[in-house]
Short mmCIF file of C-alpha atoms in Angstrom, two decimals:
data_model
loop_
_atom_site.label_atom_id
_atom_site.label_comp_id
_atom_site.label_asym_id
_atom_site.label_seq_id
_atom_site.Cartn_x
_atom_site.Cartn_y
_atom_site.Cartn_z
CA MET A 173 24.10 3.13 -15.64
CA ASN A 174 26.20 2.02 -18.62
CA LYS A 175 28.55 -0.97 -18.58
CA THR A 176 31.79 1.01 -18.32
CA GLY A 177 30.58 3.08 -15.40
CA SER A 178 29.30 -0.04 -13.67
CA ILE A 179 32.60 -1.88 -14.06
CA VAL A 180 34.47 1.14 -12.68
CA ARG A 181 32.25 1.15 -9.60
CA VAL A 182 32.66 -2.57 -9.06
CA GLY A 183 36.42 -2.18 -9.52
CA ILE A 184 36.57 0.60 -6.91
CA ALA A 185 34.60 -1.55 -4.49
CA TYR A 186 37.06 -4.41 -5.00
CA VAL A 187 40.09 -2.14 -4.48
CA LEU A 188 38.59 -0.96 -1.20
CA ALA A 189 37.69 -4.52 -0.23
CA PHE A 190 41.17 -5.91 -0.87
CA ALA A 191 42.75 -2.90 0.80
CA ALA A 192 40.66 -3.59 3.91
CA GLY A 193 41.58 -7.27 3.87
CA GLY A 194 45.23 -6.49 3.22
CA ALA A 195 45.27 -3.96 6.06
CA TRP A 196 44.06 -6.66 8.42
CA LEU A 197 46.85 -8.99 7.32
CA ALA A 198 49.47 -6.26 7.60
CA TRP A 199 48.45 -4.46 10.78
CA GLY A 200 45.58 -6.33 12.39
CA PRO A 201 46.00 -8.54 15.45
CA ALA A 202 47.48 -11.80 14.18
CA THR A 203 46.03 -15.10 15.30
CA SER A 204 48.01 -18.25 15.89
CA SER A 205 47.12 -19.48 12.40
CA LEU A 206 47.94 -17.89 9.03
CA LEU A 207 45.01 -19.87 7.63
CA LEU A 208 42.65 -18.15 10.08
CA ASP A 209 44.23 -14.76 9.34
CA GLY A 210 43.49 -15.29 5.67
CA LEU A 211 39.89 -16.24 6.39
CA ILE A 212 39.31 -13.14 8.51
CA ALA A 213 40.83 -10.90 5.81
CA ASP A 214 38.66 -12.62 3.20
CA LEU A 215 35.51 -12.03 5.25
CA ILE A 216 36.43 -8.37 5.85
CA ALA A 217 36.80 -7.86 2.10
CA THR A 218 33.48 -9.63 1.56
CA LEU A 219 31.78 -7.23 3.98
CA VAL A 220 33.06 -4.27 1.95
CA VAL A 221 31.64 -5.80 -1.23
CA PHE A 222 28.38 -6.46 0.63
CA ALA A 223 28.22 -2.81 1.66
CA ALA A 224 28.61 -1.76 -1.98
CA SER A 225 25.89 -4.23 -2.95
CA ARG A 226 23.49 -2.63 -0.47
CA ILE A 227 24.40 0.92 -1.50
CA TYR A 228 23.67 0.18 -5.15
CA ARG A 229 20.87 -2.29 -4.38
CA ASN A 230 22.51 -4.90 -6.59
CA SER A 231 24.10 -8.08 -5.24
CA SER A 232 25.78 -8.74 -8.59
CA PHE A 233 28.57 -6.59 -7.13
CA TYR A 234 29.79 -9.88 -5.68
CA ASP A 235 29.92 -11.89 -8.92
CA ALA A 236 33.55 -11.29 -9.94
CA TYR A 237 34.82 -11.58 -6.36
CA TRP A 238 34.62 -15.35 -6.80
CA SER A 239 37.28 -15.32 -9.50
CA VAL A 240 39.44 -12.34 -8.48
CA LEU A 241 40.11 -13.34 -4.87
CA PRO A 242 41.89 -16.75 -5.21
CA PRO A 243 45.14 -15.62 -6.90
CA LEU A 244 45.42 -12.68 -4.51
CA LEU A 245 44.84 -14.91 -1.50
CA MET A 246 47.48 -17.35 -2.70
CA VAL A 247 50.03 -14.57 -3.19
CA ALA A 248 49.24 -13.16 0.27
CA TRP A 249 49.79 -16.56 1.87
CA TRP A 250 52.97 -17.10 -0.13
CA VAL A 251 54.43 -13.78 1.02
CA GLU A 252 53.67 -14.59 4.65
CA ILE A 253 54.96 -18.17 4.51
CA GLY A 254 58.19 -17.24 2.71
CA SER A 255 60.12 -18.78 -0.14
CA GLY A 256 62.00 -21.64 1.50
CA GLY A 257 62.14 -25.11 -0.01
CA ASP A 258 61.22 -26.35 -3.47
CA ARG A 259 58.51 -24.05 -4.88
CA ALA A 260 58.01 -25.67 -8.30
CA ARG A 261 54.58 -26.99 -7.28
CA SER A 262 53.56 -23.58 -5.94
CA TRP A 263 54.39 -21.89 -9.24
CA LEU A 264 52.45 -24.57 -11.09
CA VAL A 265 49.41 -24.08 -8.87
CA LEU A 266 49.60 -20.30 -9.24
CA GLY A 267 49.74 -20.64 -13.01
CA VAL A 268 46.61 -22.82 -13.08
CA ILE A 269 44.75 -20.45 -10.74
CA VAL A 270 45.69 -17.35 -12.75
CA PHE A 271 44.60 -19.09 -15.98
CA TRP A 272 41.26 -19.93 -14.36
CA SER A 273 40.88 -16.45 -12.89
CA ILE A 274 41.53 -14.69 -16.21
CA ARG A 275 39.04 -16.93 -17.99
CA LEU A 276 36.26 -16.58 -15.44
CA THR A 277 36.75 -12.86 -14.83
CA GLY A 278 36.90 -12.28 -18.58
CA ASN A 279 33.63 -14.16 -18.93
CA TRP A 280 32.09 -11.87 -16.33
CA LEU A 281 33.37 -8.76 -18.09
CA TYR A 282 31.92 -9.96 -21.38
CA ALA A 283 28.52 -10.97 -20.03
CA PHE A 284 27.99 -8.24 -17.41
CA PRO A 285 25.55 -5.70 -18.87
CA GLY A 286 25.88 -3.15 -16.07
CA LEU A 287 24.44 -2.38 -12.66
CA HIS A 288 20.99 -1.89 -14.11
CA HIS A 289 20.93 -5.70 -14.24
CA GLU A 290 21.09 -8.17 -11.35
CA ASP A 291 21.36 -11.96 -11.41
CA TRP A 292 17.79 -13.27 -11.14
CA ARG A 293 18.80 -15.75 -8.46
CA TYR A 294 19.72 -13.00 -6.01
CA ALA A 295 16.33 -11.35 -6.12
CA MET A 296 14.69 -14.75 -5.66
CA ILE A 297 16.83 -15.52 -2.60
CA ARG A 298 15.98 -12.17 -1.00
CA ASP A 299 12.28 -12.44 -1.83
CA ARG A 300 12.03 -15.90 -0.29
CA ALA A 301 13.60 -14.59 2.93
CA GLY A 302 10.92 -11.93 3.45
CA ARG A 303 11.80 -9.62 6.33
CA ALA A 304 15.13 -11.37 6.75
CA GLU A 305 16.20 -10.41 3.23
CA ILE A 306 19.27 -8.51 4.45
CA LEU A 307 20.50 -11.64 6.23
CA ALA A 308 19.81 -13.73 3.13
CA ASP A 309 21.76 -11.19 1.11
CA LEU A 310 24.67 -11.11 3.55
CA PHE A 311 25.00 -14.82 4.19
CA GLY A 312 23.35 -16.57 1.26
CA ILE A 313 24.77 -14.37 -1.52
CA HIS A 314 28.02 -13.09 -0.02
CA VAL A 315 29.41 -14.94 3.01
CA VAL A 316 28.53 -18.53 2.10
CA PRO A 317 30.12 -18.32 -1.39
CA THR A 318 33.19 -16.73 0.21
CA LEU A 319 33.45 -19.65 2.62
CA GLN A 320 33.06 -22.10 -0.27
CA VAL A 321 35.87 -20.50 -2.25
CA PHE A 322 38.03 -20.33 0.86
CA ALA A 323 37.44 -24.06 1.40
CA GLY A 324 38.45 -24.58 -2.22
CA MET A 325 41.71 -22.76 -1.49
CA LEU A 326 42.66 -25.01 1.44
CA PRO A 327 44.78 -27.30 -0.77
CA VAL A 328 46.62 -24.22 -2.03
CA TYR A 329 47.60 -23.41 1.55
CA ALA A 330 48.72 -27.03 1.96
CA VAL A 331 50.92 -26.69 -1.14
CA LEU A 332 52.55 -23.51 0.17
CA ALA A 333 53.08 -24.92 3.66
CA ASN A 334 54.52 -28.27 2.52
CA THR A 335 57.49 -28.03 0.17
CA ASP A 336 59.42 -31.19 1.00
CA ARG A 337 57.73 -33.47 -1.54
CA PRO A 338 58.93 -33.29 -5.18
CA LEU A 339 56.65 -32.96 -8.15
CA GLY A 340 55.02 -36.24 -9.14
CA ALA A 341 52.42 -37.87 -11.34
CA LEU A 342 49.56 -36.43 -9.27
CA ASP A 343 50.82 -32.91 -9.97
CA ILE A 344 50.85 -33.64 -13.70
CA LEU A 345 47.32 -35.03 -13.46
CA ALA A 346 46.18 -31.97 -11.51
CA SER A 347 47.71 -29.64 -14.09
CA VAL A 348 46.03 -31.43 -16.98
CA ILE A 349 42.67 -31.46 -15.20
CA GLY A 350 42.97 -27.81 -14.18
CA ILE A 351 43.85 -26.55 -17.65
CA GLY A 352 41.31 -28.86 -19.27
CA ALA A 353 38.62 -27.67 -16.86
CA VAL A 354 39.25 -24.03 -17.74
CA LEU A 355 39.14 -24.80 -21.47
CA LEU A 356 35.95 -26.84 -21.06
CA SER A 357 34.19 -23.97 -19.29
CA PHE A 358 35.48 -21.48 -21.86
CA PHE A 359 34.18 -23.40 -24.86
CA ALA A 360 30.91 -24.28 -23.12
CA ASP A 361 30.22 -20.60 -22.40
CA LEU A 362 31.27 -19.62 -25.92
CA GLN A 363 28.88 -22.14 -27.45
CA MET A 364 26.06 -20.91 -25.22
CA TYR A 365 26.64 -17.26 -26.14
CA ARG A 366 26.53 -18.13 -29.84
CA PHE A 367 23.38 -20.18 -29.33
CA VAL A 368 21.60 -17.43 -27.39
CA ALA A 369 22.41 -14.93 -30.14
CA ARG A 370 20.51 -16.92 -32.78
CA ARG A 371 17.97 -19.07 -30.93
CA THR A 372 14.26 -18.89 -31.55
CA PRO A 373 11.74 -18.43 -28.71
CA GLY A 374 11.44 -21.59 -26.63
CA GLN A 375 14.49 -23.26 -28.14
CA ALA A 376 16.50 -25.39 -25.71
CA MET A 377 20.26 -25.78 -25.99
CA ASP A 378 21.34 -29.34 -26.87
CA GLN A 379 24.32 -28.76 -29.15
CA GLY A 380 28.10 -29.08 -28.89
CA LEU A 381 29.33 -29.67 -25.36
CA TRP A 382 25.77 -29.11 -24.18
CA SER A 383 24.73 -32.32 -25.91
CA TRP A 384 27.06 -34.24 -23.57
CA SER A 385 26.07 -32.50 -20.33
CA ARG A 386 23.24 -30.15 -19.39
CA HIS A 387 25.76 -28.07 -17.42
CA PRO A 388 29.25 -28.49 -18.91
CA ASN A 389 30.32 -25.09 -17.60
CA TYR A 390 29.49 -26.12 -14.04
CA PHE A 391 31.29 -29.43 -14.52
CA GLY A 392 34.36 -27.53 -15.72
CA GLU A 393 34.23 -25.29 -12.66
CA PHE A 394 33.95 -28.31 -10.35
CA ALA A 395 36.84 -30.03 -12.14
CA PHE A 396 39.04 -26.97 -11.52
CA TRP A 397 38.51 -27.21 -7.76
CA CYS A 398 39.21 -30.95 -7.96
CA ALA A 399 42.53 -30.09 -9.64
CA LEU A 400 43.47 -27.89 -6.68
CA ALA A 401 42.54 -30.74 -4.34
CA PHE A 402 44.87 -33.08 -6.26
CA PHE A 403 47.70 -30.55 -5.89
CA GLY A 404 47.02 -30.48 -2.17
CA LEU A 405 47.00 -34.27 -1.95
CA SER A 406 50.33 -34.40 -3.77
CA ALA A 407 51.90 -31.89 -1.39
CA ALA A 408 50.36 -33.14 1.85
CA PRO A 409 48.75 -36.60 1.49
CA GLN A 410 48.53 -36.83 5.28
CA ASP A 411 46.05 -33.93 5.23
CA TRP A 412 43.72 -35.56 2.69
CA TRP A 413 40.68 -35.18 4.94
CA TRP A 414 40.67 -31.37 4.75
CA VAL A 415 42.28 -30.56 1.40
CA VAL A 416 39.29 -32.16 -0.38
CA LEU A 417 36.66 -30.20 1.55
CA GLY A 418 36.49 -27.41 -1.04
CA ALA A 419 35.83 -29.76 -3.95
CA ILE A 420 33.12 -31.50 -1.92
CA ALA A 421 31.54 -28.13 -1.07
CA MET A 422 31.54 -27.11 -4.74
CA PHE A 423 29.91 -30.38 -5.76
CA ALA A 424 27.23 -29.91 -3.11
CA MET A 425 26.58 -26.34 -4.25
CA PHE A 426 26.16 -27.30 -7.91
CA GLN A 427 24.02 -30.35 -7.20
CA GLY A 428 21.96 -28.90 -4.37
CA ALA A 429 21.46 -25.28 -5.45
CA SER A 430 22.84 -24.02 -8.76
CA ILE A 431 21.64 -26.80 -11.06
CA PRO A 432 18.13 -27.18 -9.55
CA MET A 433 17.56 -23.40 -9.76
CA MET A 434 18.76 -23.22 -13.36
CA GLU A 435 16.72 -26.22 -14.45
CA GLN A 436 13.54 -25.00 -12.80
CA ARG A 437 13.89 -21.65 -14.55
CA SER A 438 14.63 -23.33 -17.89
CA LEU A 439 11.53 -25.51 -17.60
CA GLU A 440 9.37 -22.48 -16.76
CA ARG A 441 10.67 -20.48 -19.72
CA ARG A 442 11.24 -23.30 -22.25
CA PRO A 443 8.99 -26.37 -21.91
CA ALA A 444 11.15 -28.12 -24.54
CA TYR A 445 13.87 -28.28 -21.91
CA GLN A 446 12.16 -31.38 -20.53
CA GLN A 447 13.36 -33.21 -23.64
CA VAL A 448 16.91 -32.12 -22.81
CA ILE A 449 16.52 -33.50 -19.28
CA ASP A 450 15.24 -36.79 -20.67
CA CYS A 451 18.14 -37.30 -23.07
CA ILE A 452 21.25 -35.44 -21.84
CA PRO A 453 23.22 -36.21 -18.64
CA ARG A 454 22.76 -33.76 -15.81
CA PHE A 455 26.40 -33.08 -14.90
CA VAL A 456 29.19 -35.49 -15.87
CA PRO A 457 29.61 -35.37 -19.68
CA ARG A 458 28.84 -38.49 -21.71
CA PRO A 459 27.34 -39.16 -25.14
CA PRO A 460 23.65 -38.20 -25.38
CA ARG A 461 21.01 -40.90 -25.68
CA ARG A 462 20.04 -39.81 -29.18
CA ARG A 463 21.68 -37.57 -31.72
CA ASN A 464 18.84 -35.67 -33.37
CA SER A 465 18.61 -32.06 -32.29
CA LEU A 466 16.09 -31.45 -29.54
CA ALA A 467 16.08 -27.80 -30.52
CA ASP A 468 14.33 -28.70 -33.79
CA ASN A 469 11.31 -29.82 -31.75
CA ALA A 470 11.34 -26.87 -29.36
CA LEU A 471 8.06 -25.49 -28.15
CA GLN A 472 7.13 -21.84 -27.98
CA ASP A 473 7.06 -19.92 -24.67
#
């Protein structure tokens, strides 16, 4: 299946998913909490995407859901909460989220080759689960990431629900971090694409932003969710204990799952990557221990 046809199918699945979630919000039995209503709608939409993943035997159907859902969820909450009070912070948060969403979804559109391809991590997760592969697919690949993103959106709900505090220094800091995080991820991905296009077999990336961190794109993604947490703290400092849960969950995901899986695969495919590990920080960017290019000493696969 070519790329265009694949994107159309993914797009149709998302339209159906968001329609199902929106129908729940509009006509489903409301709970006593708008936050819980949003979570149920989010999970319903996730189940529709999961169904499409099973039909096409490709869990990469879920990939863009991560970046498309947040602005829609914020708008849905905003409509339900209403427009009372000072909404300057809400517009600022929405702008940062939309900027992030466009960047990350655009990255997916650029890199997605089509439904003939599936992220290698998904097959590995299902294979490790054996007979329980459908549960691993449902929860490990679809539901758990949805819950992580929803946790990351908790400070956005706090911003919408608390409009009595004026903009302050923390909002400015959050805006700078959010925009900077998006730009960091953009340039990190751009540098990696250019490197992959011209690398030799076995060559390990250690240039540009990747000479300051082994995973600058992941750090940028984590920083974005921290920015949302700062917005939430500015709007509702009394709720600090739950508005930071999403950022903590993202950090745990990157450190406990994403980075170990990527590094193990890199070591298996490019032994020279061990030199990168020895000299370049794992996550938080800082100057490398030495400046000469590790790629010049790369080993062959």
